[in-house]
Amino acid sequence: MTPPRSDPDTGKRDVILDAALELFAERGFHGTAVPLVAERAKVGAGTIYRYFESKEHLVNALYRREKQRMTAALADGFPFDQPPREQFHVLFERAIAFMKGNAISVRFLELHHHAAYLDAESRALEEHGNALVEAAFRASIAQLAMRDLPPALLVAIVWGVFDGLLRAWSEGRLELSPAVVAQAEQCCWEAIRR
Amino acid sequence: MTPPRSDPDTGKRDVILDAALELFAERGFHGTAVPLVAERAKVGAGTIYRYFESKEHLVNALYRREKQRMTAALADGFPFDQPPREQFHVLFERAIAFMKGNAISVRFLELHHHAAYLDAESRALEEHGNALVEAAFRASIAQLAMRDLPPALLVAIVWGVFDGLLRAWSEGRLELSPAVVAQAEQCCWEAIRR
Amino acid sequence: MTPPRSDPDTGKRDVILDAALELFAERGFHGTAVPLVAERAKVGAGTIYRYFESKEHLVNALYRREKQRMTAALADGFPFDQPPREQFHVLFERAIAFMKGNAISVRFLELHHHAAYLDAESRALEEHGNALVEAAFRASIAQLAMRDLPPALLVAIVWGVFDGLLRAWSEGRLELSPAVVAQAEQCCWEAIRR
Amino acid sequence: MTPPRSDPDTGKRDVILDAALELFAERGFHGTAVPLVAERAKVGAGTIYRYFESKEHLVNALYRREKQRMTAALADGFPFDQPPREQFHVLFERAIAFMKGNAISVRFLELHHHAAYLDAESRALEEHGNALVEAAFRASIAQLAMRDLPPALLVAIVWGVFDGLLRAWSEGRLELSPAVVAQAEQCCWEAIRR
DNA sequence: AATGAATGAGCTTTCATTCAT
DNA sequence: CATGAATGAAAGCTCATTCAT
């Protein structure tokens, strides 16, 4: 029942990913030297190559981990049975909460979105998130709660607003107090509701 | 009447900037080697350094050129005397038109937003664009045409939507037909109008 | 008794300095490419930058090493309590011995004397050597053994003669047999003695 | 009788050599970029290549010009018929005068002495100067005015002292007042006289 | 004849990756 | 297993030289 082994380095892979996350989010993939990741992870440079075949494999592993964490944070236990407005409220709150607790992850995902060095699997994951939200939106449209517009358009609008909020917040141009978040949610809802 | 000059002095400086634009937008700053820019510009590698002190000076010059082009496209002759809804319409149309005609520029600006190698002047330009829009929005709020919310929030929402549209469009998830654009505009207006 | 180690860790740093010494003495600082130093040291080009921040740091480290070696060879255990003529004899012998055993070092020091890329610490070391000899000469003047002339003049004369001998010898115009050395010493002494 | 032609650019070659002299003396051959020489000479970069086949030809031409100027300054109209002490006095005065009026030339000659890029003709000129002085010294030895030592040794001593004086003077460690020059001359004479 | 913009080989330096310890 | 010193290919940049004007 307990982890079968000593465990001291069970986390070494994650320690490396954590270090890479901070640095890639800050300086980009090409702007980050592998030895720097090693130093930040307090690990020998060679060690990284025990866990990842190459620097590209490292970003891809990281991209997947973060994308999945974010998708899980938004989708796990999502109340599909609630009315559309309530579903939207939950989605919005979760997104804001994830953003505030994982600013670096979000910055990383945004910066590496559609990068040339992401492989097929990572790209597939990109689709996946969108598809989930699109499905939910499609249901809301069917229930006549959202405008009858291309779901891709509605998704683009909502993601776009999140992105705008993230940037304004992380650049210090906007404070995300509960009041502002509530207002932002209402604005966003007005944009897409029927 | 003069010899059909192949392209005598279109300004080699601009040829270099054009090549850099494509490559930086595609592969990022650190992912683009200077000799690659030279090759794309059909210019010797050393020539770039006759026009730009360093690779960093090159991105900054490019960033300013593109930011100014975009700001001009949105702001030149802007109808500040029209009613807010009309002003918003003009802004939206201009933004979409610029986006469609200059997808690479917009992708470049987005990717290099707030990068560590942008200098003070480039950053000042970043502020400038936002400030212009914020001022217009503030006026619309005063006229009771937009919700009385922090202007930074309204700006974030509108920029965010543009960004979402750009991405969905450039990744082929959304077609920007006149009808879709009109719908998107109406959505966006609903988000911020009073 | 231990394995006849080929040269395990003679200090790669010193191996690099040795290679740089030969090349800088022969071709000058700007005339010597770093990969050439690497090749001569049988080391990868990048390795040099693990031991020295830059090519300039490399020359400076080398300059200090050689200047200190030479200063030590002349000054360590110098018989300040002996009569001036004897002190001069010791100085002369030591200088000639160092020159014959370290022609490349002396050539290097001479060639890089007062070069623009020497830093403050290296320049301070230049002063130091002169100051030592000047002090000794001042004492000899006080003992009425040397002419009462500006010490800087006496030092210039003696160093100059050494330099002349070095050049004539290393260009093959003059053999430094014991007899010639003895004669040179006597000539030099005649120049400065009271 | 007058120069046959317009003459405006009769001097262009010399203007280039003058510029090169300053720069090579200050920064060395490899440390000086040809376009810099052009700029200093107020001449187009290409112009230099009308007058000199290559950078190496340029240094060699310069080396010869300066070596010849110096040899002429010392040897032209030399009073071979005067007694040795007087000859030495003239030589010494001339050398000091040349040094003071042509510090840069002397620094250049010293720095480029025996450099790898000097060609056979330049090297031959190096010999020539020495040979002249050696001949004079040989005569003085024959007249029993100088010690019966290898002429090369005597020459090395005298050149060395000049060099020492030049350095001490140009580094500001020694002032070359008439009194000091007279003292230096006497010292030097004592070194070699019988 | 003179120019100086243009070039590309080569320089200094960095960094993804390997491998002896 | 983990390390980090070592590597060399490739990056950013400079400069001797050429050539269209």
PDB file of N, CA, C and O in Angstrom, chain A residues 46-110:
ATOM      1  N   GLY A  46      24.123  16.332 -15.631  1.00  0.00           N
ATOM      2  CA  GLY A  46      23.921  15.041 -16.267  1.00  0.00           C
ATOM      3  C   GLY A  46      22.655  14.339 -15.796  1.00  0.00           C
ATOM      4  O   GLY A  46      22.049  13.567 -16.537  1.00  0.00           O
ATOM      5  N   THR A  47      22.276  14.612 -14.572  1.00  0.00           N
ATOM      6  CA  THR A  47      21.102  13.948 -13.996  1.00  0.00           C
ATOM      7  C   THR A  47      19.843  14.209 -14.819  1.00  0.00           C
ATOM      8  O   THR A  47      19.001  13.329 -14.982  1.00  0.00           O
ATOM      9  N   ILE A  48      19.758  15.420 -15.341  1.00  0.00           N
ATOM     10  CA  ILE A  48      18.573  15.756 -16.135  1.00  0.00           C
ATOM     11  C   ILE A  48      18.416  14.765 -17.280  1.00  0.00           C
ATOM     12  O   ILE A  48      17.299  14.372 -17.630  1.00  0.00           O
ATOM     13  N   TYR A  49      19.548  14.299 -17.808  1.00  0.00           N
ATOM     14  CA  TYR A  49      19.488  13.399 -18.949  1.00  0.00           C
ATOM     15  C   TYR A  49      19.187  11.951 -18.551  1.00  0.00           C
ATOM     16  O   TYR A  49      19.040  11.095 -19.405  1.00  0.00           O
ATOM     17  N   ARG A  50      19.125  11.698 -17.246  1.00  0.00           N
ATOM     18  CA  ARG A  50      18.642  10.379 -16.802  1.00  0.00           C
ATOM     19  C   ARG A  50      17.118  10.347 -16.859  1.00  0.00           C
ATOM     20  O   ARG A  50      16.504   9.308 -16.997  1.00  0.00           O
ATOM     21  N   TYR A  51      16.529  11.545 -16.707  1.00  0.00           N
ATOM     22  CA  TYR A  51      15.068  11.586 -16.611  1.00  0.00           C
ATOM     23  C   TYR A  51      14.425  12.040 -17.910  1.00  0.00           C
ATOM     24  O   TYR A  51      13.259  11.772 -18.156  1.00  0.00           O
ATOM     25  N   PHE A  52      15.199  12.745 -18.718  1.00  0.00           N
ATOM     26  CA  PHE A  52      14.646  13.253 -19.976  1.00  0.00           C
ATOM     27  C   PHE A  52      15.677  13.067 -21.073  1.00  0.00           C
ATOM     28  O   PHE A  52      16.847  13.405 -20.893  1.00  0.00           O
ATOM     29  N   GLU A  53      15.225  12.568 -22.194  1.00  0.00           N
ATOM     30  CA  GLU A  53      16.144  12.268 -23.291  1.00  0.00           C
ATOM     31  C   GLU A  53      16.893  13.502 -23.780  1.00  0.00           C
ATOM     32  O   GLU A  53      18.047  13.437 -24.182  1.00  0.00           O
ATOM     33  N   SER A  54      16.182  14.620 -23.809  1.00  0.00           N
ATOM     34  CA  SER A  54      16.776  15.840 -24.360  1.00  0.00           C
ATOM     35  C   SER A  54      16.016  17.026 -23.797  1.00  0.00           C
ATOM     36  O   SER A  54      15.002  16.879 -23.116  1.00  0.00           O
ATOM     37  N   LYS A  55      16.523  18.205 -24.106  1.00  0.00           N
ATOM     38  CA  LYS A  55      15.858  19.420 -23.644  1.00  0.00           C
ATOM     39  C   LYS A  55      14.432  19.469 -24.204  1.00  0.00           C
ATOM     40  O   LYS A  55      13.504  19.893 -23.513  1.00  0.00           O
ATOM     41  N   GLU A  56      14.251  19.030 -25.438  1.00  0.00           N
ATOM     42  CA  GLU A  56      12.919  19.055 -26.029  1.00  0.00           C
ATOM     43  C   GLU A  56      11.980  18.098 -25.311  1.00  0.00           C
ATOM     44  O   GLU A  56      10.821  18.431 -25.057  1.00  0.00           O
ATOM     45  N   HIS A  57      12.477  16.923 -24.977  1.00  0.00           N
ATOM     46  CA  HIS A  57      11.635  16.013 -24.215  1.00  0.00           C
ATOM     47  C   HIS A  57      11.246  16.643 -22.877  1.00  0.00           C
ATOM     48  O   HIS A  57      10.146  16.442 -22.385  1.00  0.00           O
ATOM     49  N   LEU A  58      12.181  17.397 -22.315  1.00  0.00           N
ATOM     50  CA  LEU A  58      11.888  18.050 -21.036  1.00  0.00           C
ATOM     51  C   LEU A  58      10.741  19.054 -21.167  1.00  0.00           C
ATOM     52  O   LEU A  58       9.786  18.997 -20.391  1.00  0.00           O
ATOM     53  N   VAL A  59      10.804  19.950 -22.140  1.00  0.00           N
ATOM     54  CA  VAL A  59       9.682  20.902 -22.271  1.00  0.00           C
ATOM     55  C   VAL A  59       8.396  20.182 -22.516  1.00  0.00           C
ATOM     56  O   VAL A  59       7.360  20.585 -22.014  1.00  0.00           O
ATOM     57  N   ASN A  60       8.424  19.167 -23.346  1.00  0.00           N
ATOM     58  CA  ASN A  60       7.181  18.479 -23.659  1.00  0.00           C
ATOM     59  C   ASN A  60       6.592  17.807 -22.426  1.00  0.00           C
ATOM     60  O   ASN A  60       5.389  17.918 -22.167  1.00  0.00           O
ATOM     61  N   ALA A  61       7.460  17.157 -21.644  1.00  0.00           N
ATOM     62  CA  ALA A  61       6.967  16.544 -20.408  1.00  0.00           C
ATOM     63  C   ALA A  61       6.367  17.613 -19.510  1.00  0.00           C
ATOM     64  O   ALA A  61       5.299  17.424 -18.908  1.00  0.00           O
ATOM     65  N   LEU A  62       7.049  18.729 -19.428  1.00  0.00           N
ATOM     66  CA  LEU A  62       6.565  19.807 -18.576  1.00  0.00           C
ATOM     67  C   LEU A  62       5.236  20.359 -19.099  1.00  0.00           C
ATOM     68  O   LEU A  62       4.291  20.581 -18.331  1.00  0.00           O
ATOM     69  N   TYR A  63       5.200  20.556 -20.398  1.00  0.00           N
ATOM     70  CA  TYR A  63       3.972  21.095 -20.995  1.00  0.00           C
ATOM     71  C   TYR A  63       2.790  20.200 -20.657  1.00  0.00           C
ATOM     72  O   TYR A  63       1.725  20.673 -20.258  1.00  0.00           O
ATOM     73  N   ARG A  64       2.983  18.896 -20.790  1.00  0.00           N
ATOM     74  CA  ARG A  64       1.890  17.967 -20.508  1.00  0.00           C
ATOM     75  C   ARG A  64       1.494  18.006 -19.045  1.00  0.00           C
ATOM     76  O   ARG A  64       0.328  18.038 -18.710  1.00  0.00           O
ATOM     77  N   ARG A  65       2.492  18.006 -18.179  1.00  0.00           N
ATOM     78  CA  ARG A  65       2.168  18.031 -16.755  1.00  0.00           C
ATOM     79  C   ARG A  65       1.319  19.252 -16.426  1.00  0.00           C
ATOM     80  O   ARG A  65       0.282  19.152 -15.774  1.00  0.00           O
ATOM     81  N   GLU A  66       1.743  20.405 -16.923  1.00  0.00           N
ATOM     82  CA  GLU A  66       1.043  21.635 -16.562  1.00  0.00           C
ATOM     83  C   GLU A  66      -0.329  21.704 -17.219  1.00  0.00           C
ATOM     84  O   GLU A  66      -1.305  22.116 -16.605  1.00  0.00           O
ATOM     85  N   LYS A  67      -0.387  21.289 -18.471  1.00  0.00           N
ATOM     86  CA  LYS A  67      -1.673  21.314 -19.168  1.00  0.00           C
ATOM     87  C   LYS A  67      -2.666  20.407 -18.460  1.00  0.00           C
ATOM     88  O   LYS A  67      -3.837  20.758 -18.276  1.00  0.00           O
ATOM     89  N   GLN A  68      -2.183  19.252 -18.043  1.00  0.00           N
ATOM     90  CA  GLN A  68      -3.075  18.312 -17.367  1.00  0.00           C
ATOM     91  C   GLN A  68      -3.494  18.847 -16.001  1.00  0.00           C
ATOM     92  O   GLN A  68      -4.651  18.724 -15.615  1.00  0.00           O
ATOM     93  N   ARG A  69      -2.565  19.438 -15.301  1.00  0.00           N
ATOM     94  CA  ARG A  69      -2.921  20.027 -14.008  1.00  0.00           C
ATOM     95  C   ARG A  69      -4.006  21.076 -14.190  1.00  0.00           C
ATOM     96  O   ARG A  69      -4.979  21.137 -13.440  1.00  0.00           O
ATOM     97  N   MET A  70      -3.832  21.894 -15.217  1.00  0.00           N
ATOM     98  CA  MET A  70      -4.815  22.951 -15.408  1.00  0.00           C
ATOM     99  C   MET A  70      -6.161  22.370 -15.852  1.00  0.00           C
ATOM    100  O   MET A  70      -7.207  22.770 -15.343  1.00  0.00           O
ATOM    101  N   THR A  71      -6.111  21.437 -16.778  1.00  0.00           N
ATOM    102  CA  THR A  71      -7.360  20.823 -17.235  1.00  0.00           C
ATOM    103  C   THR A  71      -8.081  20.161 -16.060  1.00  0.00           C
ATOM    104  O   THR A  71      -9.295  20.316 -15.885  1.00  0.00           O
ATOM    105  N   ALA A  72      -7.313  19.444 -15.228  1.00  0.00           N
ATOM    106  CA  ALA A  72      -7.922  18.785 -14.071  1.00  0.00           C
ATOM    107  C   ALA A  72      -8.552  19.819 -13.143  1.00  0.00           C
ATOM    108  O   ALA A  72      -9.675  19.639 -12.645  1.00  0.00           O
ATOM    109  N   ALA A  73      -7.819  20.920 -12.920  1.00  0.00           N
ATOM    110  CA  ALA A  73      -8.333  21.933 -11.989  1.00  0.00           C
ATOM    111  C   ALA A  73      -9.655  22.504 -12.485  1.00  0.00           C
ATOM    112  O   ALA A  73     -10.525  22.881 -11.689  1.00  0.00           O
ATOM    113  N   LEU A  74      -9.818  22.575 -13.813  1.00  0.00           N
ATOM    114  CA  LEU A  74     -11.054  23.139 -14.343  1.00  0.00           C
ATOM    115  C   LEU A  74     -12.143  22.079 -14.471  1.00  0.00           C
ATOM    116  O   LEU A  74     -13.324  22.370 -14.244  1.00  0.00           O
ATOM    117  N   ALA A  75     -11.754  20.859 -14.830  1.00  0.00           N
ATOM    118  CA  ALA A  75     -12.764  19.883 -15.270  1.00  0.00           C
ATOM    119  C   ALA A  75     -13.146  18.851 -14.222  1.00  0.00           C
ATOM    120  O   ALA A  75     -14.266  18.340 -14.243  1.00  0.00           O
ATOM    121  N   ASP A  76     -12.241  18.517 -13.287  1.00  0.00           N
ATOM    122  CA  ASP A  76     -12.549  17.422 -12.360  1.00  0.00           C
ATOM    123  C   ASP A  76     -13.797  17.733 -11.546  1.00  0.00           C
ATOM    124  O   ASP A  76     -13.890  18.770 -10.865  1.00  0.00           O
ATOM    125  N   GLY A  77     -14.708  16.831 -11.603  1.00  0.00           N
ATOM    126  CA  GLY A  77     -15.946  16.999 -10.846  1.00  0.00           C
ATOM    127  C   GLY A  77     -16.769  18.177 -11.313  1.00  0.00           C
ATOM    128  O   GLY A  77     -17.466  18.822 -10.518  1.00  0.00           O
ATOM    129  N   PHE A  78     -16.687  18.489 -12.584  1.00  0.00           N
ATOM    130  CA  PHE A  78     -17.413  19.650 -13.087  1.00  0.00           C
ATOM    131  C   PHE A  78     -18.918  19.382 -13.021  1.00  0.00           C
ATOM    132  O   PHE A  78     -19.390  18.302 -13.405  1.00  0.00           O
ATOM    133  N   PRO A  79     -19.704  20.339 -12.560  1.00  0.00           N
ATOM    134  CA  PRO A  79     -21.148  20.096 -12.347  1.00  0.00           C
ATOM    135  C   PRO A  79     -21.941  20.233 -13.643  1.00  0.00           C
ATOM    136  O   PRO A  79     -22.656  21.218 -13.837  1.00  0.00           O
ATOM    137  N   PHE A  80     -21.804  19.212 -14.488  1.00  0.00           N
ATOM    138  CA  PHE A  80     -22.484  19.286 -15.789  1.00  0.00           C
ATOM    139  C   PHE A  80     -24.007  19.298 -15.647  1.00  0.00           C
ATOM    140  O   PHE A  80     -24.712  19.661 -16.575  1.00  0.00           O
ATOM    141  N   ASP A  81     -24.469  18.890 -14.461  1.00  0.00           N
ATOM    142  CA  ASP A  81     -25.926  18.810 -14.274  1.00  0.00           C
ATOM    143  C   ASP A  81     -26.533  20.135 -13.816  1.00  0.00           C
ATOM    144  O   ASP A  81     -27.739  20.284 -13.752  1.00  0.00           O
ATOM    145  N   GLN A  82     -25.691  21.102 -13.503  1.00  0.00           N
ATOM    146  CA  GLN A  82     -26.221  22.391 -13.061  1.00  0.00           C
ATOM    147  C   GLN A  82     -26.684  23.213 -14.263  1.00  0.00           C
ATOM    148  O   GLN A  82     -26.329  22.928 -15.402  1.00  0.00           O
ATOM    149  N   PRO A  83     -27.461  24.252 -14.002  1.00  0.00           N
ATOM    150  CA  PRO A  83     -27.873  25.123 -15.116  1.00  0.00           C
ATOM    151  C   PRO A  83     -26.666  25.874 -15.688  1.00  0.00           C
ATOM    152  O   PRO A  83     -25.674  26.092 -14.986  1.00  0.00           O
ATOM    153  N   PRO A  84     -26.769  26.266 -16.966  1.00  0.00           N
ATOM    154  CA  PRO A  84     -25.628  26.880 -17.664  1.00  0.00           C
ATOM    155  C   PRO A  84     -24.999  28.044 -16.898  1.00  0.00           C
ATOM    156  O   PRO A  84     -23.772  28.125 -16.798  1.00  0.00           O
ATOM    157  N   ARG A  85     -25.791  28.930 -16.396  1.00  0.00           N
ATOM    158  CA  ARG A  85     -25.194  30.085 -15.708  1.00  0.00           C
ATOM    159  C   ARG A  85     -24.346  29.632 -14.533  1.00  0.00           C
ATOM    160  O   ARG A  85     -23.271  30.186 -14.283  1.00  0.00           O
ATOM    161  N   GLU A  86     -24.822  28.623 -13.820  1.00  0.00           N
ATOM    162  CA  GLU A  86     -24.084  28.119 -12.674  1.00  0.00           C
ATOM    163  C   GLU A  86     -22.793  27.422 -13.152  1.00  0.00           C
ATOM    164  O   GLU A  86     -21.734  27.588 -12.567  1.00  0.00           O
ATOM    165  N   GLN A  87     -22.931  26.652 -14.216  1.00  0.00           N
ATOM    166  CA  GLN A  87     -21.726  26.011 -14.780  1.00  0.00           C
ATOM    167  C   GLN A  87     -20.684  27.064 -15.135  1.00  0.00           C
ATOM    168  O   GLN A  87     -19.494  26.939 -14.826  1.00  0.00           O
ATOM    169  N   PHE A  88     -21.163  28.132 -15.767  1.00  0.00           N
ATOM    170  CA  PHE A  88     -20.217  29.190 -16.160  1.00  0.00           C
ATOM    171  C   PHE A  88     -19.560  29.805 -14.925  1.00  0.00           C
ATOM    172  O   PHE A  88     -18.350  30.057 -14.906  1.00  0.00           O
ATOM    173  N   HIS A  89     -20.362  30.015 -13.895  1.00  0.00           N
ATOM    174  CA  HIS A  89     -19.824  30.569 -12.658  1.00  0.00           C
ATOM    175  C   HIS A  89     -18.708  29.679 -12.108  1.00  0.00           C
ATOM    176  O   HIS A  89     -17.620  30.165 -11.741  1.00  0.00           O
ATOM    177  N   VAL A  90     -18.998  28.380 -12.080  1.00  0.00           N
ATOM    178  CA  VAL A  90     -17.978  27.460 -11.553  1.00  0.00           C
ATOM    179  C   VAL A  90     -16.713  27.512 -12.411  1.00  0.00           C
ATOM    180  O   VAL A  90     -15.581  27.609 -11.903  1.00  0.00           O
ATOM    181  N   LEU A  91     -16.888  27.470 -13.715  1.00  0.00           N
ATOM    182  CA  LEU A  91     -15.724  27.521 -14.618  1.00  0.00           C
ATOM    183  C   LEU A  91     -14.903  28.782 -14.376  1.00  0.00           C
ATOM    184  O   LEU A  91     -13.676  28.727 -14.238  1.00  0.00           O
ATOM    185  N   PHE A  92     -15.600  29.891 -14.277  1.00  0.00           N
ATOM    186  CA  PHE A  92     -14.893  31.158 -14.117  1.00  0.00           C
ATOM    187  C   PHE A  92     -14.124  31.189 -12.793  1.00  0.00           C
ATOM    188  O   PHE A  92     -12.937  31.536 -12.753  1.00  0.00           O
ATOM    189  N   GLU A  93     -14.790  30.799 -11.739  1.00  0.00           N
ATOM    190  CA  GLU A  93     -14.142  30.803 -10.422  1.00  0.00           C
ATOM    191  C   GLU A  93     -12.917  29.890 -10.407  1.00  0.00           C
ATOM    192  O   GLU A  93     -11.870  30.234  -9.881  1.00  0.00           O
ATOM    193  N   ARG A  94     -13.106  28.710 -10.962  1.00  0.00           N
ATOM    194  CA  ARG A  94     -11.975  27.764 -10.997  1.00  0.00           C
ATOM    195  C   ARG A  94     -10.808  28.333 -11.793  1.00  0.00           C
ATOM    196  O   ARG A  94      -9.649  28.209 -11.411  1.00  0.00           O
ATOM    197  N   ALA A  95     -11.126  28.924 -12.924  1.00  0.00           N
ATOM    198  CA  ALA A  95     -10.058  29.470 -13.762  1.00  0.00           C
ATOM    199  C   ALA A  95      -9.303  30.573 -13.023  1.00  0.00           C
ATOM    200  O   ALA A  95      -8.063  30.609 -13.007  1.00  0.00           O
ATOM    201  N   ILE A  96     -10.063  31.462 -12.384  1.00  0.00           N
ATOM    202  CA  ILE A  96      -9.398  32.545 -11.650  1.00  0.00           C
ATOM    203  C   ILE A  96      -8.564  31.970 -10.503  1.00  0.00           C
ATOM    204  O   ILE A  96      -7.419  32.380 -10.281  1.00  0.00           O
ATOM    205  N   ALA A  97      -9.128  31.012  -9.802  1.00  0.00           N
ATOM    206  CA  ALA A  97      -8.403  30.425  -8.676  1.00  0.00           C
ATOM    207  C   ALA A  97      -7.109  29.770  -9.156  1.00  0.00           C
ATOM    208  O   ALA A  97      -6.043  29.950  -8.561  1.00  0.00           O
ATOM    209  N   PHE A  98      -7.201  29.036 -10.268  1.00  0.00           N
ATOM    210  CA  PHE A  98      -5.983  28.381 -10.775  1.00  0.00           C
ATOM    211  C   PHE A  98      -4.948  29.422 -11.178  1.00  0.00           C
ATOM    212  O   PHE A  98      -3.761  29.311 -10.870  1.00  0.00           O
ATOM    213  N   MET A  99      -5.408  30.422 -11.854  1.00  0.00           N
ATOM    214  CA  MET A  99      -4.528  31.497 -12.301  1.00  0.00           C
ATOM    215  C   MET A  99      -3.792  32.135 -11.136  1.00  0.00           C
ATOM    216  O   MET A  99      -2.575  32.335 -11.176  1.00  0.00           O
ATOM    217  N   LYS A 100      -4.546  32.432 -10.086  1.00  0.00           N
ATOM    218  CA  LYS A 100      -3.922  33.108  -8.947  1.00  0.00           C
ATOM    219  C   LYS A 100      -2.964  32.187  -8.207  1.00  0.00           C
ATOM    220  O   LYS A 100      -1.939  32.632  -7.691  1.00  0.00           O
ATOM    221  N   GLY A 101      -3.273  30.906  -8.159  1.00  0.00           N
ATOM    222  CA  GLY A 101      -2.405  29.988  -7.440  1.00  0.00           C
ATOM    223  C   GLY A 101      -1.287  29.415  -8.292  1.00  0.00           C
ATOM    224  O   GLY A 101      -0.338  28.817  -7.793  1.00  0.00           O
ATOM    225  N   ASN A 102      -1.391  29.612  -9.597  1.00  0.00           N
ATOM    226  CA  ASN A 102      -0.419  28.984 -10.507  1.00  0.00           C
ATOM    227  C   ASN A 102      -0.035  29.923 -11.640  1.00  0.00           C
ATOM    228  O   ASN A 102       0.014  29.533 -12.803  1.00  0.00           O
ATOM    229  N   ALA A 103       0.241  31.141 -11.262  1.00  0.00           N
ATOM    230  CA  ALA A 103       0.527  32.156 -12.277  1.00  0.00           C
ATOM    231  C   ALA A 103       1.642  31.693 -13.205  1.00  0.00           C
ATOM    232  O   ALA A 103       1.582  31.874 -14.432  1.00  0.00           O
ATOM    233  N   ILE A 104       2.653  31.077 -12.634  1.00  0.00           N
ATOM    234  CA  ILE A 104       3.800  30.682 -13.445  1.00  0.00           C
ATOM    235  C   ILE A 104       3.412  29.606 -14.445  1.00  0.00           C
ATOM    236  O   ILE A 104       3.806  29.641 -15.603  1.00  0.00           O
ATOM    237  N   SER A 105       2.619  28.647 -13.994  1.00  0.00           N
ATOM    238  CA  SER A 105       2.165  27.607 -14.917  1.00  0.00           C
ATOM    239  C   SER A 105       1.430  28.222 -16.095  1.00  0.00           C
ATOM    240  O   SER A 105       1.649  27.851 -17.251  1.00  0.00           O
ATOM    241  N   VAL A 106       0.529  29.145 -15.773  1.00  0.00           N
ATOM    242  CA  VAL A 106      -0.282  29.721 -16.833  1.00  0.00           C
ATOM    243  C   VAL A 106       0.589  30.524 -17.789  1.00  0.00           C
ATOM    244  O   VAL A 106       0.454  30.430 -19.011  1.00  0.00           O
ATOM    245  N   ARG A 107       1.499  31.288 -17.218  1.00  0.00           N
ATOM    246  CA  ARG A 107       2.433  32.048 -18.059  1.00  0.00           C
ATOM    247  C   ARG A 107       3.210  31.089 -18.962  1.00  0.00           C
ATOM    248  O   ARG A 107       3.393  31.347 -20.152  1.00  0.00           O
ATOM    249  N   PHE A 108       3.670  29.980 -18.384  1.00  0.00           N
ATOM    250  CA  PHE A 108       4.419  28.993 -19.156  1.00  0.00           C
ATOM    251  C   PHE A 108       3.571  28.442 -20.300  1.00  0.00           C
ATOM    252  O   PHE A 108       4.006  28.377 -21.450  1.00  0.00           O
ATOM    253  N   LEU A 109       2.342  28.049 -19.976  1.00  0.00           N
ATOM    254  CA  LEU A 109       1.478  27.458 -21.007  1.00  0.00           C
ATOM    255  C   LEU A 109       1.199  28.456 -22.118  1.00  0.00           C
ATOM    256  O   LEU A 109       1.225  28.113 -23.303  1.00  0.00           O
ATOM    257  N   GLU A 110       0.974  29.686 -21.717  1.00  0.00           N
ATOM    258  CA  GLU A 110       0.687  30.715 -22.713  1.00  0.00           C
ATOM    259  C   GLU A 110       1.897  30.952 -23.626  1.00  0.00           C
ATOM    260  O   GLU A 110       1.774  31.029 -24.847  1.00  0.00           O
TER     261      GLU A 110
END
